[in-house]
PDB file of C-alpha atoms in Angstrom:
ATOM      1  CA  MET A   1      49.970 119.441-209.517  1.00 78.00           C
ATOM      2  CA  LYS A   2      51.270 120.831-206.216  1.00 75.00           C
ATOM      3  CA  GLY A   3      49.751 124.205-207.031  1.00 79.00           C
ATOM      4  CA  LEU A   4      46.335 122.642-207.611  1.00 75.00           C
ATOM      5  CA  LEU A   5      46.536 120.776-204.305  1.00 71.00           C
ATOM      6  CA  LEU A   6      47.559 123.961-202.500  1.00 73.00           C
ATOM      7  CA  ALA A   7      44.671 125.894-204.059  1.00 78.00           C
ATOM      8  CA  LEU A   8      42.221 123.172-203.005  1.00 71.00           C
ATOM      9  CA  ILE A   9      43.481 123.168-199.411  1.00 81.00           C
ATOM     10  CA  LEU A  10      43.326 126.965-199.188  1.00 76.00           C
ATOM     11  CA  SER A  11      39.790 127.092-200.563  1.00 80.00           C
ATOM     12  CA  LEU A  12      38.631 124.459-198.052  1.00 77.00           C
ATOM     13  CA  ALA A  13      40.260 126.344-195.179  1.00 77.00           C
ATOM     14  CA  ALA A  14      38.679 129.630-196.271  1.00 77.00           C
ATOM     15  CA  GLY A  15      35.245 128.011-196.547  1.00 71.00           C
ATOM     16  CA  THR A  16      35.531 126.526-193.070  1.00 69.00           C
ATOM     17  CA  ALA A  17      36.579 129.868-191.588  1.00 65.00           C
ATOM     18  CA  ALA A  18      33.673 131.648-193.268  1.00 65.00           C
ATOM     19  CA  ALA A  19      31.189 129.101-191.916  1.00 64.00           C
ATOM     20  CA  GLN A  20      32.472 129.536-188.359  1.00 66.00           C
ATOM     21  CA  SER A  21      32.164 133.315-188.390  1.00 60.00           C
ATOM     22  CA  GLY A  22      28.503 132.996-189.368  1.00 59.00           C
ATOM     23  CA  LYS A  23      27.741 130.897-186.284  1.00 57.00           C
ATOM     24  CA  ARG A  24      29.442 133.420-184.045  1.00 59.00           C
ATOM     25  CA  ASN A  25      26.973 136.130-185.045  1.00 58.00           C
ATOM     26  CA  GLU A  26      23.859 134.041-184.327  1.00 59.00           C
ATOM     27  CA  GLY A  27      23.861 134.947-180.631  1.00 59.00           C
ATOM     28  CA  LYS A  28      24.047 138.652-181.408  1.00 60.00           C
ATOM     29  CA  LEU A  29      21.158 138.391-183.845  1.00 60.00           C
ATOM     30  CA  LYS A  30      19.001 136.583-181.298  1.00 63.00           C
ATOM     31  CA  ALA A  31      19.673 139.307-178.732  1.00 62.00           C
ATOM     32  CA  GLN A  32      18.734 141.996-181.245  1.00 70.00           C
ATOM     33  CA  ASN A  33      15.510 140.188-182.154  1.00 78.00           C
ATOM     34  CA  MET A  34      14.254 140.027-178.555  1.00 80.00           C
ATOM     35  CA  SER A  35      11.250 142.175-177.889  1.00 88.00           C
ATOM     36  CA  ARG A  36      11.355 144.917-175.311  1.00 89.00           C
ATOM     37  CA  GLU A  37       9.117 142.838-173.007  1.00 91.00           C
ATOM     38  CA  GLU A  38      11.402 139.801-173.274  1.00 90.00           C
ATOM     39  CA  ARG A  39      14.464 141.874-172.386  1.00 90.00           C
ATOM     40  CA  GLN A  40      12.664 143.449-169.437  1.00 91.00           C
ATOM     41  CA  ARG A  41      11.500 140.024-168.193  1.00 90.00           C
ATOM     42  CA  MET A  42      15.042 138.681-168.465  1.00 89.00           C
ATOM     43  CA  ARG A  43      16.416 141.650-166.490  1.00 89.00           C
ATOM     44  CA  GLU A  44      13.853 141.115-163.740  1.00 89.00           C
ATOM     45  CA  ASP A  45      14.607 137.392-163.586  1.00 87.00           C
ATOM     46  CA  MET A  46      18.319 138.059-163.198  1.00 85.00           C
ATOM     47  CA  ARG A  47      17.710 140.708-160.529  1.00 84.00           C
ATOM     48  CA  GLY A  48      15.645 138.178-158.606  1.00 81.00           C
ATOM     49  CA  VAL A  49      18.399 135.587-158.781  1.00 77.00           C
ATOM     50  CA  TYR A  50      21.044 138.002-157.531  1.00 75.00           C
ATOM     51  CA  ARG A  51      18.742 139.349-154.826  1.00 73.00           C
ATOM     52  CA  ASP A  52      17.982 135.836-153.533  1.00 70.00           C
ATOM     53  CA  ARG A  53      21.609 134.800-153.572  1.00 68.00           C
ATOM     54  CA  GLY A  54      22.839 137.969-151.878  1.00 66.00           C
ATOM     55  CA  GLY A  55      20.622 137.583-148.816  1.00 60.00           C
ATOM     56  CA  ARG A  56      22.135 134.316-147.609  1.00 62.00           C
ATOM     57  CA  PRO A  57      25.515 134.105-145.944  1.00 59.00           C
ATOM     58  CA  ALA A  58      27.971 131.719-147.527  1.00 59.00           C
ATOM     59  CA  GLU A  59      28.016 128.289-145.916  1.00 67.00           C
ATOM     60  CA  LYS A  60      31.200 127.543-144.042  1.00 71.00           C
ATOM     61  CA  GLN A  61      32.936 124.264-144.659  1.00 76.00           C
ATOM     62  CA  ARG A  62      33.169 122.145-141.556  1.00 83.00           C
ATOM     63  CA  GLN A  63      36.446 120.613-140.504  1.00 89.00           C
ATOM     64  CA  MET A  64      36.864 116.975-141.540  1.00 89.00           C
ATOM     65  CA  SER A  65      37.717 114.428-138.908  1.00 93.00           C
ATOM     66  CA  PRO A  66      40.974 112.478-139.309  1.00 94.00           C
ATOM     67  CA  GLU A  67      38.934 109.380-140.204  1.00 96.00           C
ATOM     68  CA  GLU A  68      37.051 111.249-142.935  1.00 95.00           C
ATOM     69  CA  ARG A  69      40.290 112.639-144.371  1.00 95.00           C
ATOM     70  CA  GLU A  70      41.861 109.178-144.392  1.00 97.00           C
ATOM     71  CA  LYS A  71      38.804 107.659-146.122  1.00 97.00           C
ATOM     72  CA  LEU A  72      38.817 110.450-148.715  1.00 96.00           C
ATOM     73  CA  ARG A  73      42.546 109.941-149.322  1.00 96.00           C
ATOM     74  CA  ARG A  74      42.067 106.169-149.809  1.00 97.00           C
ATOM     75  CA  ASP A  75      39.099 106.726-152.132  1.00 97.00           C
ATOM     76  CA  LEU A  76      41.128 109.125-154.282  1.00 95.00           C
ATOM     77  CA  GLU A  77      44.073 106.750-154.437  1.00 96.00           C
ATOM     78  CA  ASP A  78      41.761 103.892-155.446  1.00 94.00           C
ATOM     79  CA  ALA A  79      40.097 106.018-158.126  1.00 94.00           C
ATOM     80  CA  ASN A  80      43.470 107.099-159.531  1.00 94.00           C
ATOM     81  CA  ARG A  81      44.693 103.507-159.548  1.00 92.00           C
ATOM     82  CA  ASP A  82      41.546 102.407-161.403  1.00 90.00           C
ATOM     83  CA  LEU A  83      41.990 105.182-163.974  1.00 89.00           C
ATOM     84  CA  ARG A  84      45.562 104.136-164.646  1.00 88.00           C
ATOM     85  CA  ARG A  85      44.429 100.551-165.185  1.00 87.00           C
ATOM     86  CA  GLY A  86      41.685 101.686-167.536  1.00 80.00           C
ATOM     87  CA  ARG A  87      38.728 100.573-165.447  1.00 66.00           C
ATOM     88  CA  PRO A  88      35.680 102.819-165.091  1.00 60.00           C
TER      89      PRO A  88
END
């Protein structure tokens, strides 16, 4: 009886593992099925994104005033207190 149960559990585990490996390969198959034009268009789109992003300097964070820091601290404490109590 124990042997039958063990065989059943092992077969279920093996089936689940086989199903997961099939999903993992879907992304690779989609990439292989892209046409040359689609790949080229995707490359150009990504170049444009990086080009646009690279031209702008990063925005500097401004210093918070003591009042803003205190308000932020109180808001965080209130939110944490509400989470502990279970209120959204």
